[in-house]
Short mmCIF file of C-alpha atoms in Angstrom, two decimals:
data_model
loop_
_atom_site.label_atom_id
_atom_site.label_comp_id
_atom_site.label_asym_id
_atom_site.label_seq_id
_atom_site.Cartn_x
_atom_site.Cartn_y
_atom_site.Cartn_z
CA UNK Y 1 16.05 6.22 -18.25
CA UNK Y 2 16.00 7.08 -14.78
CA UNK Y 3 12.87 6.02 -13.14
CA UNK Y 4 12.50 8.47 -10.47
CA UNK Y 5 8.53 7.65 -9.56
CA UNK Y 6 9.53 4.95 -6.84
CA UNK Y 7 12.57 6.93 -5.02
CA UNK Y 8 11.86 8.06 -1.75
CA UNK Y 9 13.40 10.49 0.57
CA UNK Y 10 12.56 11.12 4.11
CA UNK Y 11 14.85 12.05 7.26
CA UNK Y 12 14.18 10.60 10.81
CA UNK Y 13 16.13 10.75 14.22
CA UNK Y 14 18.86 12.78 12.78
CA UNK Y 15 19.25 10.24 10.07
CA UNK Y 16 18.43 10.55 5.84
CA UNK Y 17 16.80 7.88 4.00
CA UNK Y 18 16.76 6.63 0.52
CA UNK Y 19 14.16 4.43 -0.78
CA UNK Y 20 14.52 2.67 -3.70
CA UNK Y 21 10.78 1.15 -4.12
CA UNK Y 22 11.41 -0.71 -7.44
CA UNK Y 23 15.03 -2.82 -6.23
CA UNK Y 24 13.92 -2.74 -2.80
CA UNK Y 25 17.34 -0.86 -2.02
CA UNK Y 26 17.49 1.39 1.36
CA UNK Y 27 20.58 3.60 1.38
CA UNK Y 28 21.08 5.36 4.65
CA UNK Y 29 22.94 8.64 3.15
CA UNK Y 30 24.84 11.80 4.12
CA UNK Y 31 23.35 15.90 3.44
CA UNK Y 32 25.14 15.82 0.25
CA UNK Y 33 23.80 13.05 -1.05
CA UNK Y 34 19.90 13.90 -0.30
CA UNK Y 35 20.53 17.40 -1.73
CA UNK Y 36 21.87 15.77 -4.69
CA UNK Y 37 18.94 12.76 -4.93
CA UNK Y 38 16.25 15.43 -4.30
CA UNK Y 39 17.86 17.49 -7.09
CA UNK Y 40 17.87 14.82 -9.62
CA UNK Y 41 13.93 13.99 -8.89
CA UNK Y 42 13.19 17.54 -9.18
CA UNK Y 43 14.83 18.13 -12.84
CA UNK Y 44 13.20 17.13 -16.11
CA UNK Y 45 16.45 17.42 -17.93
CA UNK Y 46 17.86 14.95 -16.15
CA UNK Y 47 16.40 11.67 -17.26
CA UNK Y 48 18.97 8.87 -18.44
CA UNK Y 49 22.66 8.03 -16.81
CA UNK Y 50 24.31 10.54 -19.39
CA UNK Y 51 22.24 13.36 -18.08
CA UNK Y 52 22.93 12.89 -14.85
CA UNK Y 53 27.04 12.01 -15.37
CA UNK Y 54 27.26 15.46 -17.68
CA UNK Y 55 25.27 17.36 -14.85
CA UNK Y 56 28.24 16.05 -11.86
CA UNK Y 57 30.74 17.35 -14.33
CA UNK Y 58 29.16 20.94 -14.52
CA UNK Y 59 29.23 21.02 -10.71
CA UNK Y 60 32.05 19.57 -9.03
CA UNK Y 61 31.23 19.78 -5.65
CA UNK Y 62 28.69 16.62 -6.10
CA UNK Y 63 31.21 15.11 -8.15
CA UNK Y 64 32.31 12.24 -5.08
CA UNK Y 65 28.80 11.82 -3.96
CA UNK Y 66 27.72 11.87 -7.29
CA UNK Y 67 30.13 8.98 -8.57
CA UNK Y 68 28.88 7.16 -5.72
CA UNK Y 69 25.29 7.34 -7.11
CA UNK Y 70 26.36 6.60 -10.08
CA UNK Y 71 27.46 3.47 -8.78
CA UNK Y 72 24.16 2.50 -7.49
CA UNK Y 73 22.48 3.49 -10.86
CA UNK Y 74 24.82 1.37 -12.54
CA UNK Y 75 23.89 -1.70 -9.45
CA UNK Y 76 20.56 -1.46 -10.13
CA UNK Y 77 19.53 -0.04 -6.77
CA UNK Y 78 18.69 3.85 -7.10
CA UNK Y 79 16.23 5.09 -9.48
CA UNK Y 80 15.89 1.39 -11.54
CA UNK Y 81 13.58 0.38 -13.43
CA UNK Y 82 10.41 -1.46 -12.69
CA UNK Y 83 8.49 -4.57 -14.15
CA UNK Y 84 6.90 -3.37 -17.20
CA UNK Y 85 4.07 -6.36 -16.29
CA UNK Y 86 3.26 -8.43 -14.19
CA UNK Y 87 5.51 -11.75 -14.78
CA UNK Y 88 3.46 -14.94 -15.57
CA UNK Y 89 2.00 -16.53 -12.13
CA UNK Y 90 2.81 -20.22 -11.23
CA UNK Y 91 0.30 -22.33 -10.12
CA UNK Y 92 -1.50 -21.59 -7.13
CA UNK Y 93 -3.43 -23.79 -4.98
CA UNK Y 94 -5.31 -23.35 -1.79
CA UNK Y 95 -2.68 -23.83 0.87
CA UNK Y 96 -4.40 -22.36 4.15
CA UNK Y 97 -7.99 -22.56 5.99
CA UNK Y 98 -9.41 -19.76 8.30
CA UNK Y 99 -11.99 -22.05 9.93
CA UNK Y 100 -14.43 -19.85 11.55
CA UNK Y 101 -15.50 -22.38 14.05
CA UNK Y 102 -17.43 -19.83 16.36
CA UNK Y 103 -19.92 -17.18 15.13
CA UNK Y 104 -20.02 -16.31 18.32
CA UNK Y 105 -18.38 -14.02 21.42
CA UNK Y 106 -18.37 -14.05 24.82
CA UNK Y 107 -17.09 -10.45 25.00
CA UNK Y 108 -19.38 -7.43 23.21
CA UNK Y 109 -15.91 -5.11 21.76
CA UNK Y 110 -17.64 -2.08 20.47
CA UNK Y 111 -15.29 -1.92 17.44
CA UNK Y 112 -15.25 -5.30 16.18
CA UNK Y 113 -15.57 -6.08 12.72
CA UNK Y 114 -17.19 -9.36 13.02
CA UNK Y 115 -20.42 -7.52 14.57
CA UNK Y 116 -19.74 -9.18 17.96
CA UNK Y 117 -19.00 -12.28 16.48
CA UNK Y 118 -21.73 -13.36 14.55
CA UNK Y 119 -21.07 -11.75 11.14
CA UNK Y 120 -24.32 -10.37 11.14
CA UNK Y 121 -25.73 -13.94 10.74
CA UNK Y 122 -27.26 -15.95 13.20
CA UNK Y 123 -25.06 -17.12 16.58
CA UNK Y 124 -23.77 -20.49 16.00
CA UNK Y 125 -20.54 -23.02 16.24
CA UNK Y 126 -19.02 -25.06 13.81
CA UNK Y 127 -20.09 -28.98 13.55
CA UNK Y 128 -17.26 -31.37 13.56
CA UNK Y 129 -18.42 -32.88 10.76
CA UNK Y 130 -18.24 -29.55 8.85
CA UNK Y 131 -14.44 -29.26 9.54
CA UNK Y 132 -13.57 -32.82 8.69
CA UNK Y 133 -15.02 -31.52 5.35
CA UNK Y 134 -12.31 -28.50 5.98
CA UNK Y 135 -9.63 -30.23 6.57
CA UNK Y 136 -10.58 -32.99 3.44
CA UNK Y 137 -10.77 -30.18 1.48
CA UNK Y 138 -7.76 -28.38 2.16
CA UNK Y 139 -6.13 -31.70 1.50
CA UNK Y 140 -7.49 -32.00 -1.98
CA UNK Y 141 -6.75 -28.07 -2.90
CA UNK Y 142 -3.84 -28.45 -1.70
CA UNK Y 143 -2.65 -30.68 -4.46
CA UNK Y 144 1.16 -31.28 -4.47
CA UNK Y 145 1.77 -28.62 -1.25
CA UNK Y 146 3.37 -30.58 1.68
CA UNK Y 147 3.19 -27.52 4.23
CA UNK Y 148 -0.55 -26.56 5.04
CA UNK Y 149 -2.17 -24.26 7.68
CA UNK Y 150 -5.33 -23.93 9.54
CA UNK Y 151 -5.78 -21.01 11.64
CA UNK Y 152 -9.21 -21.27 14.41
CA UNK Y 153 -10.93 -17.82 14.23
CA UNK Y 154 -14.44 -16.60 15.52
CA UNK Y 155 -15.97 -14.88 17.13
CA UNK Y 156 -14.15 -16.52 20.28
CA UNK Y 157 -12.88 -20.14 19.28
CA UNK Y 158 -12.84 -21.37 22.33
CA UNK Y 159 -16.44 -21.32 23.07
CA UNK Y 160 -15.86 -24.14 20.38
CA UNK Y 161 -12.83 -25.89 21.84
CA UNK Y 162 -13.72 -29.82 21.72
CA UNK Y 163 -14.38 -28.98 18.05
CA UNK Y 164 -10.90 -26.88 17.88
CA UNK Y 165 -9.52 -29.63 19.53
CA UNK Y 166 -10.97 -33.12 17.45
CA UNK Y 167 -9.73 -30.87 14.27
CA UNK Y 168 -6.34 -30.26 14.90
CA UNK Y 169 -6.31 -34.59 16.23
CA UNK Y 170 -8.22 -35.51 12.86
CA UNK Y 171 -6.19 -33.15 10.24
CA UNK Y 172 -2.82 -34.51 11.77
CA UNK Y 173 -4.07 -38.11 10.98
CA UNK Y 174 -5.20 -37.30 7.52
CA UNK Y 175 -2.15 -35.34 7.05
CA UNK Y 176 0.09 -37.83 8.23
CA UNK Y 177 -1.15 -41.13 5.64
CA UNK Y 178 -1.11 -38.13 2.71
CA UNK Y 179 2.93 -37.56 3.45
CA UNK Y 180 1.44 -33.39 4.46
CA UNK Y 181 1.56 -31.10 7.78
CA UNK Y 182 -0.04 -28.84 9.18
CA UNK Y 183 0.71 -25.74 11.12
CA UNK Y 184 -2.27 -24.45 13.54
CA UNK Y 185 -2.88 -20.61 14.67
CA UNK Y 186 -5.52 -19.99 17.20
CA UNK Y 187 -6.88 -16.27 17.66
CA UNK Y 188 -8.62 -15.82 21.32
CA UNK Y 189 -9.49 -13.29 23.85
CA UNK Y 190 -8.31 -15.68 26.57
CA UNK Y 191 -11.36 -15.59 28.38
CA UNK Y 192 -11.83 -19.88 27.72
CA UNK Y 193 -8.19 -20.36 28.89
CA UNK Y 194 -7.60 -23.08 31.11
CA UNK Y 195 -4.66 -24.97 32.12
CA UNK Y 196 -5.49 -28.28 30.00
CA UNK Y 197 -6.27 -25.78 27.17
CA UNK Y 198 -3.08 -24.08 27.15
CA UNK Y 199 -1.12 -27.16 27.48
CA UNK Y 200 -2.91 -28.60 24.03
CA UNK Y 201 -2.04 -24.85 22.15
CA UNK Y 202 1.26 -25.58 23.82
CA UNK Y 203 1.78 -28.58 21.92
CA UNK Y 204 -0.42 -28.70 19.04
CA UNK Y 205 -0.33 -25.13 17.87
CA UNK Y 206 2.65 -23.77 15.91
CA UNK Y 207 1.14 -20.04 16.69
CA UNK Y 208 -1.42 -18.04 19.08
CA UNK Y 209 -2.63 -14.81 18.58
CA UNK Y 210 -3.87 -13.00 21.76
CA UNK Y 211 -6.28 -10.01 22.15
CA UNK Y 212 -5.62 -7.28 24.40
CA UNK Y 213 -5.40 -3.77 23.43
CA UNK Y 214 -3.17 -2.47 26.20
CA UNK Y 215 -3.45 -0.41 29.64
CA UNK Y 216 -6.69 -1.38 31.70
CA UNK Y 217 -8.61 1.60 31.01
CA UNK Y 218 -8.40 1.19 27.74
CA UNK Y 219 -8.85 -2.14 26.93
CA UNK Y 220 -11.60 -2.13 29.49
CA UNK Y 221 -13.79 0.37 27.62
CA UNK Y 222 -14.05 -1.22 24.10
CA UNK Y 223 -13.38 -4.92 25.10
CA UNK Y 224 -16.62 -5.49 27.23
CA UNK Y 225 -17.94 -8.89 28.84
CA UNK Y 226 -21.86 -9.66 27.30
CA UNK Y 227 -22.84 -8.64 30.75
CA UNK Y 228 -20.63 -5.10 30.65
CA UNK Y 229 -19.44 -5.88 34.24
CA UNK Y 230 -16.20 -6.90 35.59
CA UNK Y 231 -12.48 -6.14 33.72
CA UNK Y 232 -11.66 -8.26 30.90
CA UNK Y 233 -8.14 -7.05 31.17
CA UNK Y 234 -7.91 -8.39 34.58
CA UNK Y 235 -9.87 -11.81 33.63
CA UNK Y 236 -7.44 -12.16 30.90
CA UNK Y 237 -3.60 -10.88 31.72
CA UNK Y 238 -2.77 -13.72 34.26
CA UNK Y 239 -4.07 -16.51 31.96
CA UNK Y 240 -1.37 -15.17 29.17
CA UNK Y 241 1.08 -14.58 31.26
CA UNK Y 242 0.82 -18.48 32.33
CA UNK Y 243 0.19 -19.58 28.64
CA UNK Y 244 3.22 -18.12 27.64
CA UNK Y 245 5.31 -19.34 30.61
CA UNK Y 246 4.56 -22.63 28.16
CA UNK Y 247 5.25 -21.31 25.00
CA UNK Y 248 8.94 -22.26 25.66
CA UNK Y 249 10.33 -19.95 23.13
CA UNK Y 250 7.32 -21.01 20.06
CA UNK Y 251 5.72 -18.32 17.71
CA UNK Y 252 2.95 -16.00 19.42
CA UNK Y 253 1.68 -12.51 19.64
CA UNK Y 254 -0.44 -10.11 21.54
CA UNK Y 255 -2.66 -8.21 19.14
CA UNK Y 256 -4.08 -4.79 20.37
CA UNK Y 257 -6.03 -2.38 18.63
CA UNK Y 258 -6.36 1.18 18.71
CA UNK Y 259 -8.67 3.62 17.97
CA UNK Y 260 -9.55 7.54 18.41
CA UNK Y 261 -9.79 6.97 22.09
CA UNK Y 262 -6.19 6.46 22.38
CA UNK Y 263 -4.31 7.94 19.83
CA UNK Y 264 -1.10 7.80 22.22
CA UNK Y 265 -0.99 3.88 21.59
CA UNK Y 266 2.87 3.58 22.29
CA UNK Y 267 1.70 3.98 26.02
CA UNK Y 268 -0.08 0.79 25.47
CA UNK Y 269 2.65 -0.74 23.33
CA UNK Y 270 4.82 0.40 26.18
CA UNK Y 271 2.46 -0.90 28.75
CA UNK Y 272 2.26 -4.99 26.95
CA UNK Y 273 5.85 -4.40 26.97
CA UNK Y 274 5.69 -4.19 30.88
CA UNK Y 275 3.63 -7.40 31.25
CA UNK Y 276 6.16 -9.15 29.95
CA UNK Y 277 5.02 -9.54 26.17
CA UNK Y 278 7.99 -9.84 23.62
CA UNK Y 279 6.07 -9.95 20.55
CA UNK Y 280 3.06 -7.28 19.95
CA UNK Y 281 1.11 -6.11 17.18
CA UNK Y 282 -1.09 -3.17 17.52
CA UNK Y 283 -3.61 -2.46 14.97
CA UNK Y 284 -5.33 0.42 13.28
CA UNK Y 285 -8.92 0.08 14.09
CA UNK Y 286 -10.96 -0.78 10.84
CA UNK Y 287 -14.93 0.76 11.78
CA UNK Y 288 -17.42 2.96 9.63
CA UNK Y 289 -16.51 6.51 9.70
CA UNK Y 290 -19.89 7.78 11.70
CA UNK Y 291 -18.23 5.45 14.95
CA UNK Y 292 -16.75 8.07 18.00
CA UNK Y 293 -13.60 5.66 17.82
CA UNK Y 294 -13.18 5.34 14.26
CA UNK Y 295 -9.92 6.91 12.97
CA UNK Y 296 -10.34 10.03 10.50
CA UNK Y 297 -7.70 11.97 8.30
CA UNK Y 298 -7.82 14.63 11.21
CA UNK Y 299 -5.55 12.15 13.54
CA UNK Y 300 -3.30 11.32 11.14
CA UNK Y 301 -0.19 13.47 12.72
CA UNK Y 302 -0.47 12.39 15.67
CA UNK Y 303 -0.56 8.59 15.15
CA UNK Y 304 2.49 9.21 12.48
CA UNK Y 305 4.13 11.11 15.32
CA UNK Y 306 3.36 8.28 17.73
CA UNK Y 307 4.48 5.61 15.21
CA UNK Y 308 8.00 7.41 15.52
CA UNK Y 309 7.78 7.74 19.33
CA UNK Y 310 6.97 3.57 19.27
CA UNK Y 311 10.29 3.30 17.00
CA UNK Y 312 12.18 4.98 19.57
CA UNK Y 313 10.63 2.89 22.40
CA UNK Y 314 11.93 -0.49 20.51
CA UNK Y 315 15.00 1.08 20.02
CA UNK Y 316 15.85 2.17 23.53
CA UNK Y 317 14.39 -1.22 25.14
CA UNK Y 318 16.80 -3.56 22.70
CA UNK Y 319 18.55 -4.74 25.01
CA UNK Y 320 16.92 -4.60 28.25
CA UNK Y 321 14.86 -7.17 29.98
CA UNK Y 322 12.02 -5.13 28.43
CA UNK Y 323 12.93 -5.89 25.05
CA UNK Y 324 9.85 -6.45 22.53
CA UNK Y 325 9.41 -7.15 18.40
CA UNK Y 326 6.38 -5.16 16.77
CA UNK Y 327 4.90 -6.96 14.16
CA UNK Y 328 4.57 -4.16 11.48
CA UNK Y 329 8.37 -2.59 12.00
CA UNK Y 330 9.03 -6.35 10.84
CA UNK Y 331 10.41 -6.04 7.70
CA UNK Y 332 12.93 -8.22 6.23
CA UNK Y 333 15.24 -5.76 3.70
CA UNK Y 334 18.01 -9.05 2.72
CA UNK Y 335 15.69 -12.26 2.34
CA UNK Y 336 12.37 -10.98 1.85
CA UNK Y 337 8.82 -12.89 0.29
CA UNK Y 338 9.53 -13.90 -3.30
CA UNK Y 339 8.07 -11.90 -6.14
CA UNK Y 340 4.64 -13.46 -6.36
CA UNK Y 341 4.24 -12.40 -2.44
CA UNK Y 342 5.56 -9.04 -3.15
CA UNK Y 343 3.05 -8.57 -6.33
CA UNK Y 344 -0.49 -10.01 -4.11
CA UNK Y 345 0.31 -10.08 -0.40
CA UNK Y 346 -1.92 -12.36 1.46
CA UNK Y 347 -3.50 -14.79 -1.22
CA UNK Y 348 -7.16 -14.18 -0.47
CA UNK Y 349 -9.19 -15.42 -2.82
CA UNK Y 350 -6.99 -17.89 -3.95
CA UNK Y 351 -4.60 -19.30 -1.79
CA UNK Y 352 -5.99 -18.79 1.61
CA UNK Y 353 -9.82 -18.71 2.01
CA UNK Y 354 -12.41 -18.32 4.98
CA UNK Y 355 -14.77 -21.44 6.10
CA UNK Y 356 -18.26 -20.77 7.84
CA UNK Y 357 -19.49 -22.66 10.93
CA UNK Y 358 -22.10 -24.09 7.69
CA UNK Y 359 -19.35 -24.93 5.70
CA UNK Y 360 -19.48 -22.12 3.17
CA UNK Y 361 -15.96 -20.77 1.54
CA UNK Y 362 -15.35 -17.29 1.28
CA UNK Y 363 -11.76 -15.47 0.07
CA UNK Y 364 -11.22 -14.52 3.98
CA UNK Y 365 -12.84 -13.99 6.80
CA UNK Y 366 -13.20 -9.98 6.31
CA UNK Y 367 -15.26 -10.67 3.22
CA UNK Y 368 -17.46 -13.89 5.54
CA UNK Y 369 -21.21 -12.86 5.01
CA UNK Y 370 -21.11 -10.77 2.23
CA UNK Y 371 -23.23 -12.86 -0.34
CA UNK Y 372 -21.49 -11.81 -3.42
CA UNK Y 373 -18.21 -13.23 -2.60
CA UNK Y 374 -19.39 -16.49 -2.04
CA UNK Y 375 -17.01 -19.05 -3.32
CA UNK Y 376 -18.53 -22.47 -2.62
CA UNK Y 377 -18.19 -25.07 -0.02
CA UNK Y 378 -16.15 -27.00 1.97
CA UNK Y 379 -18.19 -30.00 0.24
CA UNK Y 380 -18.34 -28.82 -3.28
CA UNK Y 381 -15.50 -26.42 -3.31
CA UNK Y 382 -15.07 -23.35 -5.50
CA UNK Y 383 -17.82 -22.75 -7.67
CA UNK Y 384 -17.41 -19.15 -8.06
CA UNK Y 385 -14.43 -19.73 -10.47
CA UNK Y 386 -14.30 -16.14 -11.96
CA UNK Y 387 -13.91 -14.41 -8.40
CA UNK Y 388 -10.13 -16.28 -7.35
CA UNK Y 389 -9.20 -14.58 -11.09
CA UNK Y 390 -9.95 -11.31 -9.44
CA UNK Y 391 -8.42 -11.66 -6.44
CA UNK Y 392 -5.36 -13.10 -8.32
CA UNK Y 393 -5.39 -9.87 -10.35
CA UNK Y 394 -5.52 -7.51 -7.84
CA UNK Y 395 -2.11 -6.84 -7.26
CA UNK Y 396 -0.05 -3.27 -6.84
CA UNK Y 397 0.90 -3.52 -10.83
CA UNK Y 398 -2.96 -3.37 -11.69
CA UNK Y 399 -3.48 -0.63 -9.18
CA UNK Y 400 -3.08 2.96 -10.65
CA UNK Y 401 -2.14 4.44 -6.83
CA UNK Y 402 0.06 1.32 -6.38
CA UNK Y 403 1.92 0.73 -9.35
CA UNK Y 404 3.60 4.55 -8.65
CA UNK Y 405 4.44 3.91 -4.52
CA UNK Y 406 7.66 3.59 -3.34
CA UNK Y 407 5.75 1.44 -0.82
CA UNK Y 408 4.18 -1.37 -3.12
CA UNK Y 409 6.58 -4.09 -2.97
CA UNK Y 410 6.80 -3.55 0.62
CA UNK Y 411 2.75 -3.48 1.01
CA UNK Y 412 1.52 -5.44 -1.08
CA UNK Y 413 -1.20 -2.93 -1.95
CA UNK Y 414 -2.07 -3.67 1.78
CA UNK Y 415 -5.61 -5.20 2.86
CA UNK Y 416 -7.53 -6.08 -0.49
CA UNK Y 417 -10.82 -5.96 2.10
CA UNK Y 418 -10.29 -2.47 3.33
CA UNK Y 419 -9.47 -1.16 -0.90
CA UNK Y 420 -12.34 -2.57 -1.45
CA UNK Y 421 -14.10 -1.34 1.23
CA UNK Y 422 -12.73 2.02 0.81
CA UNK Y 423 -13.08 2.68 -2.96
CA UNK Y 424 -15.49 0.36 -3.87
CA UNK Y 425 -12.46 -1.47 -5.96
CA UNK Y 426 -10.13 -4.14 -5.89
CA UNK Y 427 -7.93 -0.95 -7.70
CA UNK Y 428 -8.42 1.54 -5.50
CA UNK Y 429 -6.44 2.31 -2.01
CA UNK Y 430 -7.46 2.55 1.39
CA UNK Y 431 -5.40 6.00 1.88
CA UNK Y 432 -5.42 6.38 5.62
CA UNK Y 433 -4.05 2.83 5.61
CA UNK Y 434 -1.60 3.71 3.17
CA UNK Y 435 -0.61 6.29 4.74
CA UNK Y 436 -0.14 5.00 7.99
CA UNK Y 437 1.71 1.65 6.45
CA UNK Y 438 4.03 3.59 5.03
CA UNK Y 439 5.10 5.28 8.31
CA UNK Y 440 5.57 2.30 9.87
CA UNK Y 441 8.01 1.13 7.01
CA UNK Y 442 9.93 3.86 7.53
CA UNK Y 443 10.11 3.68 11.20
CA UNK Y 444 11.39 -0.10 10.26
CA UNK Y 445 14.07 1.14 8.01
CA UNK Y 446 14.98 3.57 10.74
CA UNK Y 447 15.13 0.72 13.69
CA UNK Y 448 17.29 -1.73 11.24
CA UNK Y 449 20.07 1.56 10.39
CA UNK Y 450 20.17 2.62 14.25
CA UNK Y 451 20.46 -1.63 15.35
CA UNK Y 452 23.21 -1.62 12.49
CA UNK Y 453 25.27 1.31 14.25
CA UNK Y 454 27.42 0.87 17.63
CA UNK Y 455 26.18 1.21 21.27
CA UNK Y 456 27.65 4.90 21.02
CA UNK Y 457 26.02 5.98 17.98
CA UNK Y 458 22.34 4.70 18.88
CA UNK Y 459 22.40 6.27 22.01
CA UNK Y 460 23.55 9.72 21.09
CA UNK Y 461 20.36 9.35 18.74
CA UNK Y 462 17.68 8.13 21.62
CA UNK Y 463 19.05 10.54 24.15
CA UNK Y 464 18.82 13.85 21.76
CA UNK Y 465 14.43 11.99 22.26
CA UNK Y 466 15.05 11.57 25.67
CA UNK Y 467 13.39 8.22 25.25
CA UNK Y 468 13.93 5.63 27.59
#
């Protein structure tokens, strides 16, 4: 049988797509051959191999395209089958740590999730005795995994930084007389920075995640000091730039957000880009609907339009001194996350889980203060056995709107957190995520066909956009 509930079609810049969502297979393709593909998913009659080889001999003029389909069928890699279940999952242990080791901000962001920082709890850091539990933890979860990470979230962090900074000393010890390593991430607004600071994330931290959501004006109006004076963007900008002049070439990225009040977000893409940033992610802002800068079904065409203006933006800056990476056009189409990672996505739950300034485990740090997923502590670890089985099983085969996307295996059903949010369900979909994540996959596919093509070719594509 043909399975034809995973092929997708779409056209972009001039060029035709062909998604394959079961293989993983994209086929850049010719008129003929979308005429012909949106033919065969439009037919009942033509369900199996034989159906489809009779029909190319009734009409010879798809007969070359339609051999080369054929092929493809035959390959595996155009209208194939799918899993009919979820294979058998290996193991799992615990293998990261988000330690929250600030519930608390010195900035006041109207949009943040974290209610300012505090998770609607009470203000308050993280003891250092709470994450030498963490880290002792982690080691004993961790059971046979070498390779461990610990990523320092808040709230701000650095309000926290001798803490931050005794951890990553005391879990490279421990690590060290276990034969284990870690990798550290630190997430900051950059407010704390300070030349000894950097230097220590310079050496010690394999990745740093920087907030700043892109041209002054913006990033001014939702990112707010407690005091609401003065410009965090211009408090902030020269202390990255100077981090980074450190980074030497390791992992980091600026991560913006955006919102209804600027729905042209490429500009601010466009404007990080100008600073000098090289690797930026810019997020969908994640708010209750009632919010003035929440996002709504109404704005969906013109953030998919502006997704496709941000494509053409990477595209034309390739290979300029201007040249920049956007973490969700990412996507790795040859050597991509094994099976289990494909099925699950992020491991919340399960294999990455949240700690709490009082040492309390949750399955990340979106679900941190929400009683009900309460998983234990960092002293007596997870007591809440039946909830890791539900995050385990909450994968895009389980999920009725998943298990039919082209999209899944690329998503990963996308944030478990906002589904559940969303549809009160670990089954259900966030749909204005969805449909926004599956833009920017096909904005990725689009990048990776125009980078394969010659100087010539891409050109002739970004000029007929006049992008620059």
């Amino acid at each position: 049988m043909l399975d034809k509930t995973c092929v997708h079609t779409y056209s972009q810049g001039g060029l035709h797509f062909v998604v394959d969502g079961n293989s993983g297979a994209v086929h850049v393709v010719d008129d003929a051959a979308l005429e012909l593909i949106a033919l065969l998913k439009s037919r009942d009659d033509l369900e199996t191999r034989e159906d489809l080889a009779r029909f190319l001999e009734q009409h010879p003029r798809f007969r070359e395209v339609g051999s080369e389909i054929l092929d493809l069928v035959d390959a595996g890699m155009l209208f194939s089958e799918d899993l009919p279940e979820a294979p058998p999952r290996p193991e799992t242990v615990v293998k990261a740590l988000c330690l929250n080791v600030a519930h608390d901000c010195n900035l006041r962001c109207t949009y943040c999730f974290a209610s300012t920082g505090d998770f609607k709890g009470e203000r308050e850091l993280m003891p250092f005795e709470v994450a030498q539990a963490a880290v002792g933890f982690l080691l004993r979860a961790s059971q046979h995994r070498r390779q461990l990470e610990i990523d320092f979230f808040g709230g701000e962090p650095l309000l926290n930084w001798e803490v931050v900074r005794r951890t990553v000393e005391y879990a490279q010890a421990r690590a060290a007389e276990q034969g284990k390593s870690f990798r550290f991430t630190i997430t900051t607004n950059g407010l704390g920075l300070t030349p000894e600071i950097e230097d220590f994330i310079n050496e010690h931290m394999y990745n740093v995640v920087l907030s700043l959501d892109g041209r002054r004006e913006i990033n001014d109006r939702v990112r707010q000091t407690v005091t609401g004076n003065g410009s965090v963007y211009e408090l902030v900008v020269p202390k990255y730039q100077r981090l980074l002049q450190g980074r030497r070439g390791k992992s980091y990225y600026v991560r913006g957000t955006f919102t209804a009040l600027n729905l042209d977000f490429a500009q601010d893409v466009a404007h990080l880009s100008d600073l000098g940033f090289s690797q930026i992610s810019m997020e969908p802002v994640v708010t209750p609907e009632d919010e003035a800068w929440a996002l709504q079904p109404s704005h969906l065409p013109q953030i998919l339009k502006e997704y496709e203006r941000l494509a053409e933006l990477v595209l034309a800056r390739r290979d300029t001194e201007r040249a920049f990476n956007f973490f969700h056009f990412n996507v790795e189409l040859k050597k991509g996350p094994c099976l289990y990672k494909r099925l699950s996505g992020c491991g919340a739950g399960y294999e990455y889980l949240a700690v709490t300034p009082k040492g309390e485990l949750y399955p990340c740090h979106q679900f941190v203060g929400y009683d009900s997923f309460l998983l234990g502590s960092v002293w007596d670890g997870i007591v809440n056995q039946d909830l890791p089985r539900q995050f385990k099983d909450a994968h895009v085969l389980n999920s009725p709107a998943c298990r039919s996307c082209w999209a899944k295996y690329y998503c990963s059903g996308g944030c478990i957190k906002n589904n559940w949010e969303k549809a009160g369900n670990f089954q259900g979909v966030d749909e204005l995520s969805c449909i926004m994540e599956k833009k920017r996959l096909e904005c990725a596919f689009y990048i990776q066909a125009c980078s394969a093509m010659g100087t010539e070719e891409m050109m002739a594509v970004l000029n007929a956009f006049q992008i620059r």
